[in-house]
CSV table of C-alpha atoms and ligand atoms in Angstrom, one decimal:
chain,number,residue,atom,x,y,z
A,1,UNK,CA,-96.1,-80.7,-12.9
A,2,UNK,CA,-97.9,-79.3,-15.9
A,3,UNK,CA,-96.8,-77.7,-19.1
A,4,UNK,CA,-98.6,-76.0,-22.0
A,5,UNK,CA,-98.4,-77.4,-25.5
A,6,UNK,CA,-96.6,-74.2,-26.5
A,7,UNK,CA,-94.0,-74.6,-23.8
A,8,UNK,CA,-93.5,-78.2,-24.5
A,9,UNK,CA,-93.1,-77.5,-28.2
A,10,UNK,CA,-90.5,-74.8,-27.5
A,11,UNK,CA,-88.5,-77.1,-25.2
A,12,UNK,CA,-88.6,-79.9,-27.7
A,13,UNK,CA,-87.7,-77.5,-30.5
A,14,UNK,CA,-90.8,-78.6,-32.4
A,15,UNK,CA,-93.6,-76.4,-33.7
A,16,UNK,CA,-96.8,-76.4,-31.7
A,17,UNK,CA,-98.6,-77.7,-34.8
A,18,UNK,CA,-96.5,-80.9,-34.8
A,19,UNK,CA,-97.4,-81.5,-31.2
A,20,UNK,CA,-101.0,-80.8,-31.7
A,21,UNK,CA,-101.1,-83.2,-34.6
A,22,UNK,CA,-99.5,-85.9,-32.6
A,23,UNK,CA,-101.9,-85.3,-29.8
A,24,UNK,CA,-104.8,-85.6,-32.2
A,25,UNK,CA,-103.6,-89.0,-33.3
A,26,UNK,CA,-103.8,-90.0,-29.7
A,27,UNK,CA,-107.3,-88.7,-29.5
A,28,UNK,CA,-106.5,-85.6,-27.5
A,29,UNK,CA,-107.8,-82.3,-28.8
A,30,UNK,CA,-105.6,-79.5,-27.6
A,31,UNK,CA,-104.7,-75.9,-28.4
A,32,UNK,CA,-101.4,-74.2,-28.0
A,33,UNK,CA,-102.4,-72.9,-24.5
A,34,UNK,CA,-103.8,-76.2,-23.3
A,35,UNK,CA,-102.0,-77.6,-20.2
A,36,UNK,CA,-100.8,-81.2,-20.4
A,37,UNK,CA,-100.1,-83.3,-17.3
A,38,UNK,CA,-96.7,-84.9,-16.8
A,39,UNK,CA,-97.7,-88.3,-18.3
A,40,UNK,CA,-99.1,-86.8,-21.5
A,41,UNK,CA,-96.1,-84.5,-21.9
A,42,UNK,CA,-93.7,-87.5,-21.4
A,43,UNK,CA,-95.6,-89.5,-24.0
A,44,UNK,CA,-95.2,-86.6,-26.5
A,45,UNK,CA,-91.5,-86.4,-25.8
A,46,UNK,CA,-91.1,-90.2,-26.3
A,47,UNK,CA,-93.2,-90.1,-29.4
A,48,UNK,CA,-90.6,-87.8,-30.9
A,49,UNK,CA,-87.8,-90.0,-29.7
A,50,UNK,CA,-86.8,-87.8,-26.8
A,51,UNK,CA,-85.8,-88.8,-23.3
A,52,UNK,CA,-87.9,-87.6,-20.3
A,53,UNK,CA,-86.0,-86.1,-17.4
A,54,UNK,CA,-88.5,-85.3,-14.8
A,55,UNK,CA,-86.5,-82.2,-13.8
A,56,UNK,CA,-87.0,-80.5,-17.1
A,57,UNK,CA,-90.5,-79.8,-16.3
A,58,UNK,CA,-89.8,-78.4,-12.8
A,59,UNK,CA,-89.3,-74.8,-12.2
A,60,UNK,CA,-85.9,-73.3,-11.6
A,61,UNK,CA,-86.4,-73.1,-7.8
A,62,UNK,CA,-87.6,-76.7,-7.6
A,63,UNK,CA,-84.6,-78.0,-9.4
A,64,UNK,CA,-82.1,-75.8,-7.8
A,65,UNK,CA,-81.3,-76.7,-4.3
A,66,UNK,CA,-82.2,-76.8,-0.7
A,67,UNK,CA,-83.5,-73.3,-0.8
A,68,UNK,CA,-84.0,-73.1,3.0
A,69,UNK,CA,-84.0,-70.0,5.1
A,70,UNK,CA,-80.9,-69.6,7.3
A,71,UNK,CA,-81.5,-69.6,11.0
A,72,UNK,CA,-80.2,-67.0,13.3
A,73,UNK,CA,-77.5,-69.3,14.6
A,74,UNK,CA,-76.3,-70.2,11.2
A,75,UNK,CA,-75.8,-66.6,10.1
A,76,UNK,CA,-72.3,-65.2,10.6
A,77,UNK,CA,-71.1,-61.6,10.0
A,78,UNK,CA,-69.8,-61.0,6.5
A,79,UNK,CA,-67.8,-58.1,5.1
A,80,UNK,CA,-69.5,-55.3,3.2
A,81,UNK,CA,-69.5,-55.0,-0.6
A,82,UNK,CA,-68.8,-51.5,-1.8
A,83,UNK,CA,-69.1,-49.6,-5.0
A,84,UNK,CA,-67.6,-46.2,-5.8
A,85,UNK,CA,-69.8,-43.7,-7.7
A,86,UNK,CA,-69.8,-40.0,-8.7
A,87,UNK,CA,-69.4,-37.5,-11.5
A,88,UNK,CA,-66.8,-38.0,-14.2
A,89,UNK,CA,-63.3,-36.7,-13.1
A,90,UNK,CA,-64.2,-36.3,-9.5
A,91,UNK,CA,-61.7,-39.1,-8.6
A,92,UNK,CA,-63.5,-42.4,-8.5
A,93,UNK,CA,-60.6,-44.3,-10.1
A,94,UNK,CA,-58.0,-42.4,-8.1
A,95,UNK,CA,-59.9,-43.2,-4.9
A,96,UNK,CA,-60.0,-46.9,-5.7
A,97,UNK,CA,-56.2,-46.8,-6.5
A,98,UNK,CA,-55.6,-45.0,-3.2
A,99,UNK,CA,-57.5,-47.6,-1.3
A,100,UNK,CA,-55.6,-50.4,-3.0
A,101,UNK,CA,-52.3,-48.7,-2.3
A,102,UNK,CA,-53.0,-48.1,1.4
A,103,UNK,CA,-53.5,-51.8,1.7
A,104,UNK,CA,-50.4,-52.8,-0.2
A,105,UNK,CA,-48.1,-50.5,1.7
A,106,UNK,CA,-49.4,-52.0,4.9
A,107,UNK,CA,-48.2,-55.3,3.4
A,108,UNK,CA,-51.0,-57.2,5.1
A,109,UNK,CA,-51.8,-59.4,2.2
A,110,UNK,CA,-48.3,-59.6,0.9
A,111,UNK,CA,-49.5,-59.5,-2.7
A,112,UNK,CA,-50.3,-57.2,-5.5
A,113,UNK,CA,-53.9,-56.9,-6.5
A,114,UNK,CA,-54.7,-58.8,-9.7
A,115,UNK,CA,-57.5,-57.4,-11.7
A,116,UNK,CA,-60.4,-59.8,-11.4
A,117,UNK,CA,-63.2,-57.3,-11.1
A,118,UNK,CA,-63.4,-56.9,-7.3
A,119,UNK,CA,-60.8,-56.9,-4.5
A,120,UNK,CA,-60.7,-57.1,-0.8
A,121,UNK,CA,-58.9,-54.7,1.6
A,122,UNK,CA,-58.1,-55.2,5.2
A,123,UNK,CA,-58.7,-52.5,7.8
A,124,UNK,CA,-57.5,-53.7,11.2
A,125,UNK,CA,-59.2,-57.0,11.9
A,126,UNK,CA,-61.9,-56.5,9.3
A,127,UNK,CA,-62.2,-56.6,5.5
A,128,UNK,CA,-64.1,-54.7,2.8
A,129,UNK,CA,-64.8,-56.0,-0.7
A,130,UNK,CA,-64.7,-53.3,-3.4
A,131,UNK,CA,-66.1,-53.7,-6.9
A,132,UNK,CA,-63.5,-52.4,-9.3
A,133,UNK,CA,-65.8,-50.9,-12.0
A,134,UNK,CA,-66.8,-47.5,-10.6
A,135,UNK,CA,-69.9,-45.7,-11.7
A,136,UNK,CA,-73.6,-46.0,-11.4
A,137,UNK,CA,-74.1,-47.3,-14.9
A,138,UNK,CA,-72.3,-50.5,-14.2
A,139,UNK,CA,-74.1,-50.8,-10.9
A,140,UNK,CA,-77.6,-50.3,-12.4
A,141,UNK,CA,-76.8,-52.5,-15.3
A,142,UNK,CA,-76.3,-55.3,-12.9
A,143,UNK,CA,-79.4,-54.4,-10.9
A,144,UNK,CA,-81.4,-54.4,-14.1
A,145,UNK,CA,-80.4,-58.0,-14.5
A,146,UNK,CA,-81.7,-58.7,-11.0
A,147,UNK,CA,-78.4,-58.7,-9.2
A,148,UNK,CA,-78.2,-57.0,-5.8
A,149,UNK,CA,-74.6,-57.2,-4.7
A,150,UNK,CA,-73.7,-53.9,-3.2
A,151,UNK,CA,-74.3,-52.9,0.4
A,152,UNK,CA,-72.7,-49.5,0.5
A,153,UNK,CA,-71.9,-46.8,-2.2
A,154,UNK,CA,-69.1,-44.3,-1.7
A,155,UNK,CA,-70.2,-41.2,-3.5
A,156,UNK,CA,-67.2,-39.2,-4.6
A,157,UNK,CA,-67.7,-35.4,-4.9
A,158,UNK,CA,-64.8,-33.2,-5.9
A,159,UNK,CA,-64.6,-30.4,-3.4
A,160,UNK,CA,-63.6,-27.8,-6.0
A,161,UNK,CA,-66.5,-28.7,-8.3
A,162,UNK,CA,-69.5,-29.7,-6.1
A,163,UNK,CA,-72.5,-31.7,-7.1
A,164,UNK,CA,-72.8,-32.3,-10.8
A,165,UNK,CA,-75.4,-34.0,-12.9
A,166,UNK,CA,-73.9,-37.5,-12.6
A,167,UNK,CA,-73.6,-37.0,-8.9
A,168,UNK,CA,-77.3,-36.6,-8.7
A,169,UNK,CA,-77.8,-39.6,-11.0
A,170,UNK,CA,-75.5,-41.6,-8.7
A,171,UNK,CA,-77.5,-40.5,-5.6
A,172,UNK,CA,-80.8,-41.5,-7.1
A,173,UNK,CA,-79.5,-44.8,-8.5
A,174,UNK,CA,-78.1,-45.7,-5.1
A,175,UNK,CA,-81.4,-44.6,-3.4
A,176,UNK,CA,-83.5,-46.7,-5.8
A,177,UNK,CA,-81.4,-49.7,-4.9
A,178,UNK,CA,-81.7,-48.9,-1.2
A,179,UNK,CA,-78.0,-48.9,-0.8
A,180,UNK,CA,-76.3,-46.9,2.0
A,181,UNK,CA,-74.4,-43.8,0.8
A,182,UNK,CA,-71.2,-42.5,2.3
A,183,UNK,CA,-69.8,-39.3,0.8
A,184,UNK,CA,-66.1,-38.9,0.1
A,185,UNK,CA,-65.5,-35.2,-0.5
A,186,UNK,CA,-62.4,-35.5,-2.6
A,187,UNK,CA,-59.6,-33.2,-3.8
A,188,UNK,CA,-59.4,-31.3,-0.5
A,189,UNK,CA,-55.8,-30.6,-1.3
A,190,UNK,CA,-56.8,-28.3,-4.2
A,191,UNK,CA,-57.0,-24.6,-4.0
A,192,UNK,CA,-60.6,-23.7,-4.3
A,193,UNK,CA,-61.7,-26.8,-2.4
A,194,UNK,CA,-64.9,-26.0,-0.5
A,195,UNK,CA,-66.2,-28.9,1.5
A,196,UNK,CA,-68.9,-26.9,3.2
A,197,UNK,CA,-70.4,-25.9,-0.2
A,198,UNK,CA,-70.5,-29.6,-1.1
A,199,UNK,CA,-72.3,-30.4,2.1
A,200,UNK,CA,-74.8,-27.6,1.5
A,201,UNK,CA,-75.5,-29.0,-2.0
A,202,UNK,CA,-75.8,-32.5,-0.6
A,203,UNK,CA,-78.6,-31.2,1.7
A,204,UNK,CA,-80.5,-30.0,-1.3
A,205,UNK,CA,-80.5,-33.6,-2.5
A,206,UNK,CA,-81.7,-35.1,0.7
A,207,UNK,CA,-78.4,-36.1,2.1
A,208,UNK,CA,-78.0,-34.3,5.4
A,209,UNK,CA,-74.4,-34.5,6.7
A,210,UNK,CA,-74.0,-36.0,10.2
A,211,UNK,CA,-72.4,-33.0,11.7
A,212,UNK,CA,-75.4,-31.0,10.7
A,213,UNK,CA,-77.8,-33.3,12.4
A,214,UNK,CA,-78.5,-35.7,9.5
A,215,UNK,CA,-77.4,-39.3,9.0
A,216,UNK,CA,-75.1,-39.0,6.0
A,217,UNK,CA,-71.4,-39.6,6.8
A,218,UNK,CA,-69.1,-37.3,4.9
A,219,UNK,CA,-65.3,-37.8,4.9
A,220,UNK,CA,-63.0,-35.2,3.5
A,221,UNK,CA,-60.3,-37.0,1.5
A,222,UNK,CA,-57.6,-36.5,-1.1
A,223,UNK,CA,-57.2,-39.5,-3.3
A,224,UNK,CA,-54.1,-37.9,-4.8
A,225,UNK,CA,-52.3,-37.1,-1.6
A,226,UNK,CA,-53.7,-40.3,0.1
A,227,UNK,CA,-55.2,-38.2,2.9
A,228,UNK,CA,-57.9,-39.6,5.2
A,229,UNK,CA,-58.3,-42.8,3.2
A,230,UNK,CA,-58.1,-44.9,6.3
A,231,UNK,CA,-60.7,-42.8,8.0
A,232,UNK,CA,-63.0,-43.3,5.0
A,233,UNK,CA,-62.5,-47.1,5.3
A,234,UNK,CA,-63.3,-47.0,9.0
A,235,UNK,CA,-66.5,-45.2,8.2
A,236,UNK,CA,-67.4,-47.9,5.7
A,237,UNK,CA,-67.0,-50.4,8.4
A,238,UNK,CA,-69.0,-48.4,10.9
A,239,UNK,CA,-71.9,-48.2,8.4
A,240,UNK,CA,-71.5,-51.9,7.6
A,241,UNK,CA,-71.7,-52.7,11.3
A,242,UNK,CA,-75.0,-50.9,11.7
A,243,UNK,CA,-76.4,-52.9,8.8
A,244,UNK,CA,-75.5,-56.2,10.6
A,245,UNK,CA,-74.6,-57.9,7.3
A,246,UNK,CA,-74.7,-61.6,7.7
A,247,UNK,CA,-74.6,-64.8,5.7
A,248,UNK,CA,-74.4,-68.6,6.3
A,249,UNK,CA,-71.0,-69.9,5.3
A,250,UNK,CA,-72.1,-73.5,5.9
A,251,UNK,CA,-74.3,-74.1,2.8
A,252,UNK,CA,-73.9,-74.5,-0.9
A,253,UNK,CA,-72.7,-71.3,-2.5
A,254,UNK,CA,-74.8,-68.8,-4.3
A,255,UNK,CA,-73.9,-65.4,-5.7
A,256,UNK,CA,-73.4,-63.2,-8.7
A,257,UNK,CA,-71.1,-63.1,-11.7
A,258,UNK,CA,-69.1,-59.8,-11.6
A,259,UNK,CA,-67.2,-60.2,-14.8
A,260,UNK,CA,-66.2,-62.9,-17.2
A,261,UNK,CA,-64.1,-63.5,-20.3
A,262,UNK,CA,-62.9,-66.2,-22.7
A,263,UNK,CA,-59.2,-66.7,-22.1
A,264,UNK,CA,-57.2,-68.4,-24.8
A,265,UNK,CA,-55.4,-70.7,-22.6
A,266,UNK,CA,-57.8,-71.1,-19.7
A,267,UNK,CA,-61.2,-71.1,-21.4
A,268,UNK,CA,-64.1,-69.5,-19.6
A,269,UNK,CA,-62.9,-67.4,-16.8
A,270,UNK,CA,-65.6,-65.8,-14.5
A,271,UNK,CA,-65.2,-63.7,-11.4
A,272,UNK,CA,-68.0,-64.5,-9.0
A,273,UNK,CA,-68.9,-62.8,-5.7
A,274,UNK,CA,-70.1,-65.4,-3.2
A,275,UNK,CA,-73.1,-63.9,-1.4
A,276,UNK,CA,-74.2,-66.9,0.7
A,277,UNK,CA,-72.6,-70.2,1.5
A,278,UNK,CA,-69.1,-71.3,0.6
A,279,UNK,CA,-67.8,-72.2,-2.9
A,280,UNK,CA,-65.3,-75.0,-3.2
A,281,UNK,CA,-63.1,-76.3,-5.9
A,282,UNK,CA,-64.8,-79.4,-7.3
A,283,UNK,CA,-68.4,-77.9,-6.9
A,284,UNK,CA,-70.8,-78.1,-9.7
A,285,UNK,CA,-72.1,-74.7,-10.6
A,286,UNK,CA,-74.6,-73.1,-12.8
A,287,UNK,CA,-74.0,-69.4,-13.8
A,288,UNK,CA,-76.6,-67.9,-16.1
A,289,UNK,CA,-76.8,-70.5,-18.8
A,290,UNK,CA,-73.2,-71.8,-18.3
A,291,UNK,CA,-72.5,-74.8,-16.1
A,292,UNK,CA,-69.5,-76.9,-15.1
A,293,UNK,CA,-67.3,-78.1,-12.3
A,294,UNK,CA,-65.0,-75.6,-10.6
A,295,UNK,CA,-61.6,-76.7,-11.8
A,296,UNK,CA,-59.6,-74.0,-10.0
A,297,UNK,CA,-60.1,-70.8,-8.1
A,298,UNK,CA,-58.0,-67.7,-7.7
A,299,UNK,CA,-58.5,-64.9,-5.3
A,300,UNK,CA,-57.9,-61.2,-5.9
A,301,UNK,CA,-54.2,-61.5,-5.1
A,302,UNK,CA,-53.8,-64.1,-7.8
A,303,UNK,CA,-53.4,-66.8,-5.3
A,304,UNK,CA,-55.0,-70.2,-5.9
A,305,UNK,CA,-57.6,-71.0,-3.2
A,306,UNK,CA,-59.7,-74.1,-2.4
A,307,UNK,CA,-62.7,-72.3,-1.0
A,308,UNK,CA,-64.4,-68.9,-0.9
A,309,UNK,CA,-67.0,-67.8,1.7
A,310,UNK,CA,-69.5,-64.9,1.8
A,311,UNK,CA,-68.5,-61.5,0.3
A,312,UNK,CA,-65.4,-63.0,-1.2
A,313,UNK,CA,-64.7,-62.5,-4.9
A,314,UNK,CA,-62.9,-65.3,-6.8
A,315,UNK,CA,-62.1,-66.1,-10.3
A,316,UNK,CA,-63.3,-69.6,-11.3
A,317,UNK,CA,-62.2,-71.8,-14.1
A,318,UNK,CA,-64.2,-74.8,-15.5
A,319,UNK,CA,-67.4,-73.4,-16.9
A,320,UNK,CA,-68.8,-74.6,-20.2
A,321,UNK,CA,-69.6,-71.1,-21.5
A,322,UNK,CA,-68.9,-67.5,-20.6
A,323,UNK,CA,-71.6,-66.2,-18.3
A,324,UNK,CA,-72.6,-62.6,-18.2
A,325,UNK,CA,-71.9,-60.0,-15.6
A,326,UNK,CA,-75.0,-59.8,-13.3
A,327,UNK,CA,-75.9,-63.5,-13.8
A,328,UNK,CA,-76.7,-65.4,-10.7
A,329,UNK,CA,-74.7,-68.5,-9.9
A,330,UNK,CA,-75.6,-71.5,-7.7
A,331,UNK,CA,-73.9,-74.7,-6.6
A,332,UNK,CA,-75.9,-77.8,-7.5
A,333,UNK,CA,-75.5,-81.4,-6.4
A,334,UNK,CA,-74.2,-83.0,-9.5
A,335,UNK,CA,-73.5,-82.6,-13.2
A,336,UNK,CA,-76.9,-83.9,-14.3
A,337,UNK,CA,-78.7,-81.4,-12.2
A,338,UNK,CA,-76.4,-78.6,-13.4
A,339,UNK,CA,-77.4,-79.5,-17.0
A,340,UNK,CA,-81.1,-79.6,-16.2
A,341,UNK,CA,-80.9,-76.2,-14.6
A,342,UNK,CA,-79.2,-74.8,-17.6
A,343,UNK,CA,-81.8,-76.3,-20.0
A,344,UNK,CA,-84.5,-74.8,-17.8
A,345,UNK,CA,-82.8,-71.5,-17.6
A,346,UNK,CA,-82.3,-71.3,-21.4
A,347,UNK,CA,-86.0,-72.0,-21.7
A,348,UNK,CA,-87.0,-69.4,-19.1
A,349,UNK,CA,-84.8,-66.9,-20.7
A,350,UNK,CA,-86.6,-67.3,-24.0
A,351,UNK,CA,-89.9,-66.9,-22.1
A,352,UNK,CA,-88.6,-63.8,-20.3
A,353,UNK,CA,-87.6,-62.3,-23.7
A,354,UNK,CA,-91.1,-62.7,-25.0
A,355,UNK,CA,-92.4,-61.2,-21.7
A,356,UNK,CA,-90.1,-58.2,-21.6
A,357,UNK,CA,-92.8,-56.2,-23.4
A,358,UNK,CA,-94.8,-56.3,-20.2
A,359,UNK,CA,-92.6,-53.9,-18.4
A,360,UNK,CA,-94.7,-51.2,-16.8
A,361,UNK,CA,-96.2,-48.7,-19.2
A,362,UNK,CA,-99.1,-46.2,-19.0
A,363,UNK,CA,-101.1,-48.6,-21.2
A,364,UNK,CA,-100.9,-51.6,-18.9
A,365,UNK,CA,-100.7,-49.6,-15.6
A,366,UNK,CA,-104.3,-50.0,-14.7
A,367,UNK,CA,-104.2,-53.8,-15.5
A,368,UNK,CA,-101.3,-54.2,-13.2
A,369,UNK,CA,-102.9,-52.1,-10.4
A,370,UNK,CA,-106.1,-54.2,-10.7
A,371,UNK,CA,-104.0,-57.4,-10.6
A,372,UNK,CA,-102.5,-56.1,-7.3
A,373,UNK,CA,-99.1,-56.0,-8.8
A,374,UNK,CA,-98.5,-52.3,-8.6
A,375,UNK,CA,-98.2,-50.5,-5.3
A,376,UNK,CA,-95.6,-47.9,-6.4
A,377,UNK,CA,-95.5,-46.2,-9.7
A,378,UNK,CA,-91.9,-45.2,-10.2
A,379,UNK,CA,-91.2,-42.3,-12.6
A,380,UNK,CA,-88.0,-40.8,-14.0
A,381,UNK,CA,-88.5,-37.2,-15.0
A,382,UNK,CA,-86.3,-35.3,-17.5
A,383,UNK,CA,-86.9,-31.8,-18.6
A,384,UNK,CA,-85.3,-28.8,-20.3
A,385,UNK,CA,-85.2,-26.6,-17.2
A,386,UNK,CA,-84.9,-27.2,-13.5
A,387,UNK,CA,-88.1,-25.4,-12.8
A,388,UNK,CA,-90.1,-28.0,-14.8
A,389,UNK,CA,-88.4,-30.9,-13.1
A,390,UNK,CA,-89.5,-29.6,-9.7
A,391,UNK,CA,-93.0,-28.7,-10.8
A,392,UNK,CA,-93.5,-32.1,-12.3
A,393,UNK,CA,-92.1,-33.9,-9.3
A,394,UNK,CA,-94.5,-32.1,-7.0
A,395,UNK,CA,-97.6,-32.5,-9.1
A,396,UNK,CA,-96.9,-36.1,-9.8
A,397,UNK,CA,-96.3,-37.1,-6.3
A,398,UNK,CA,-99.6,-35.4,-5.4
A,399,UNK,CA,-101.6,-37.7,-7.5
A,400,UNK,CA,-100.8,-40.7,-5.4
A,401,UNK,CA,-104.0,-42.5,-4.2
A,402,UNK,CA,-104.8,-45.3,-1.8
A,403,UNK,CA,-103.8,-48.0,-4.2
A,404,UNK,CA,-100.8,-46.5,-5.8
A,405,UNK,CA,-98.0,-44.2,-4.6
A,406,UNK,CA,-96.3,-42.2,-7.3
A,407,UNK,CA,-92.6,-41.8,-6.7
A,408,UNK,CA,-90.3,-39.7,-8.8
A,409,UNK,CA,-87.1,-41.7,-8.3
A,410,UNK,CA,-84.9,-39.4,-10.4
A,411,UNK,CA,-85.4,-36.0,-11.9
A,412,UNK,CA,-82.9,-34.0,-13.8
A,413,UNK,CA,-82.3,-31.5,-16.6
A,414,UNK,CA,-81.2,-32.8,-20.0
A,415,UNK,CA,-81.9,-35.4,-22.7
A,416,UNK,CA,-83.1,-38.8,-21.7
A,417,UNK,CA,-79.9,-40.9,-21.7
A,418,UNK,CA,-79.1,-44.6,-21.4
A,419,UNK,CA,-78.4,-44.4,-17.8
A,420,UNK,CA,-82.0,-43.1,-17.2
A,421,UNK,CA,-83.3,-46.1,-19.2
A,422,UNK,CA,-81.2,-48.5,-17.2
A,423,UNK,CA,-82.5,-47.0,-13.9
A,424,UNK,CA,-86.1,-47.2,-15.2
A,425,UNK,CA,-85.6,-50.8,-16.3
A,426,UNK,CA,-84.0,-51.8,-13.0
A,427,UNK,CA,-86.7,-50.0,-11.0
A,428,UNK,CA,-89.7,-50.9,-13.2
A,429,UNK,CA,-90.3,-47.2,-13.9
A,430,UNK,CA,-91.6,-45.2,-16.8
A,431,UNK,CA,-89.8,-42.1,-18.1
A,432,UNK,CA,-91.5,-38.8,-18.6
A,433,UNK,CA,-89.8,-36.1,-20.7
A,434,UNK,CA,-90.6,-32.4,-21.1
A,435,UNK,CA,-89.3,-30.6,-24.1
A,436,UNK,CA,-86.5,-33.1,-24.2
A,437,UNK,CA,-85.7,-36.0,-26.4
A,438,UNK,CA,-84.1,-39.3,-25.8
A,439,UNK,CA,-80.6,-39.8,-27.2
A,440,UNK,CA,-80.4,-42.4,-30.0
A,441,UNK,CA,-78.8,-44.9,-27.6
A,442,UNK,CA,-81.5,-44.3,-25.1
A,443,UNK,CA,-84.3,-44.9,-27.6
A,444,UNK,CA,-82.8,-48.2,-28.6
A,445,UNK,CA,-82.1,-49.2,-25.0
A,446,UNK,CA,-85.7,-48.4,-24.1
A,447,UNK,CA,-87.0,-50.4,-27.0
A,448,UNK,CA,-84.9,-53.4,-26.0
A,449,UNK,CA,-85.8,-53.2,-22.3
A,450,UNK,CA,-89.5,-52.4,-23.0
A,451,UNK,CA,-89.3,-49.2,-21.0
A,452,UNK,CA,-92.1,-46.7,-21.6
A,453,UNK,CA,-90.9,-43.3,-22.8
A,454,UNK,CA,-93.5,-40.5,-22.7
A,455,UNK,CA,-92.7,-37.1,-24.2
A,456,UNK,CA,-94.7,-34.0,-23.3
A,457,UNK,CA,-94.6,-30.3,-24.0
A,458,UNK,CA,-97.1,-29.3,-21.2
A,459,UNK,CA,-97.0,-30.5,-17.6
A,460,UNK,CA,-100.7,-30.6,-17.4
A,461,UNK,CA,-100.9,-33.2,-20.2
A,462,UNK,CA,-98.6,-35.5,-18.4
A,463,UNK,CA,-100.4,-35.3,-15.1
A,464,UNK,CA,-103.7,-35.9,-16.9
A,465,UNK,CA,-102.4,-39.0,-18.8
A,466,UNK,CA,-100.9,-40.5,-15.6
A,467,UNK,CA,-104.1,-39.9,-13.6
A,468,UNK,CA,-106.2,-41.4,-16.4
A,469,UNK,CA,-103.9,-44.4,-16.7
A,470,UNK,CA,-104.2,-45.0,-13.0
A,471,UNK,CA,-107.9,-45.2,-13.4
A,472,UNK,CA,-107.8,-47.3,-16.5
A,473,UNK,CA,-109.2,-44.5,-18.6
A,474,UNK,CA,-106.3,-43.7,-20.9
A,475,UNK,CA,-107.0,-43.9,-24.6
A,476,UNK,CA,-104.5,-46.2,-26.2
A,477,UNK,CA,-102.0,-44.4,-28.4
A,478,UNK,CA,-100.9,-46.0,-31.7
B,501,GDP,P1,-63.0,-40.5,-12.3
B,501,GDP,O1,-63.4,-40.1,-13.7
B,501,GDP,O2,-64.0,-40.1,-11.3
B,501,GDP,O3,-62.5,-41.9,-12.2
B,501,GDP,O4,-61.7,-39.5,-11.9
B,501,GDP,P2,-60.2,-39.9,-11.9
B,501,GDP,O5,-59.8,-40.7,-10.8
B,501,GDP,O6,-59.8,-40.3,-13.2
B,501,GDP,O7,-59.6,-38.4,-11.6
B,501,GDP,C1,-59.8,-37.3,-12.4
B,501,GDP,C2,-58.7,-36.3,-12.3
B,501,GDP,O8,-58.7,-35.8,-11.0
B,501,GDP,C3,-57.3,-37.0,-12.5
B,501,GDP,O9,-56.5,-36.1,-13.2
B,501,GDP,C4,-56.8,-37.1,-11.1
B,501,GDP,O10,-55.4,-37.1,-11.0
B,501,GDP,C5,-57.4,-36.0,-10.4
B,501,GDP,N1,-57.6,-36.2,-8.9
B,501,GDP,C6,-58.2,-37.3,-8.4
B,501,GDP,N2,-58.2,-37.2,-7.0
B,501,GDP,C7,-57.6,-36.0,-6.7
B,501,GDP,C8,-57.2,-35.4,-5.5
B,501,GDP,O11,-57.5,-35.9,-4.4
B,501,GDP,N3,-56.6,-34.2,-5.6
B,501,GDP,C9,-56.2,-33.7,-6.8
B,501,GDP,N4,-55.6,-32.5,-6.7
B,501,GDP,N5,-56.5,-34.2,-7.9
B,501,GDP,C10,-57.2,-35.4,-7.9
């Protein structure tokens, strides 16, 4: 239970100088970085007329809750959480519509899907949870915030168009997140549809179709004609079964905020996906820096529910503020605890912001390797021609050594875009560009996220820089 003078000052909303002065009056000489024990810190708080709550000085985990590991007996199967990705116009939205329709016509739920950001469909005895916002950008934005909600990605590829740049992005974003990929070869109703060509192209990107001896399941569908949708869903369940997805429904709920808004009549409305435990009406929750008691819950069919277990998305009412998509939520014991956690979170967030400049960069690479924090150096490569992408990829991966493995997690032709930055941020990667520039949006995003962008004209220079950086011999650039 220790805290530095600087941290204490920040939590008390005082300047460090004020604290240091007070300490001096008590005969304690301290600098900003000096650590104070609990008693001294409490004394300071009281000196300034504050109230000491012991929790305030605990870490998030300490305050939070019974963070015990679930035992094998406690774990029960849960349904998979699925996202749809793919190139623009290949049919992501249409496929989600088709999936929703298939379910409604079966009349199993007896309700029309409400838009809450995620929905559940029933296939036979089992259910699947779909996230409603398609695309890898939304997916990786959540991941960049630390949220891992998806189990399986359905990669939509139009059979008349084949693999396109955003298809490759989607593949690499899904791989970086270690999410299973199922391919939906869409638009097979169209003249010019060529599923075999799609499969051929998939192979070139490391996804070998099952029927050709690999382990990537491909299903030929038509979202428009509602063909093979059920088969696709069955494949999702098959892959889910192999993953043995489990959670413990008998503990306090924990999960992720999917989306949220401020509703005129209802106040803060947040859709959360429960990932472990069961959420109940009346529970005290913390979501990001919002807290409150769950006043009411609605499911994806607009029905009011009293509880929600693992993999179930629900809209909750009763939070003090509007949390952000990607925020973690937890149930805590009581209101006081909820407030302490939020205080602590707000404080941690501030600290994180100050720290965000320490994302991986070539300048601090060696330091991080020395500190034992780096085992994988992840790199996103963008270049003006495909030949360079390949050449760089091969040369970079060859400079791996015993301490650090260099992984090119995404390589493509074109300008460095915001999606590249998000991927790099979520995967703690640096971005290397050859004869390409970042878009304006990407430069700003990189600056915000502290992602290191390195531009080169010659491949050799890049290799040399990275090799030097790995050995701590890179001259700093100013
Ligand atoms: P998204 O950008 O990936 O979400 O793609 P959309 O779902 O908006 O679909 C793009 C276009 O392709 C729309 O005009 C759809 O009607 C069309 N489309 C989607 N699926 C199919 C399909 O299976 N067959 C045909 N012929 N057209 C489709």
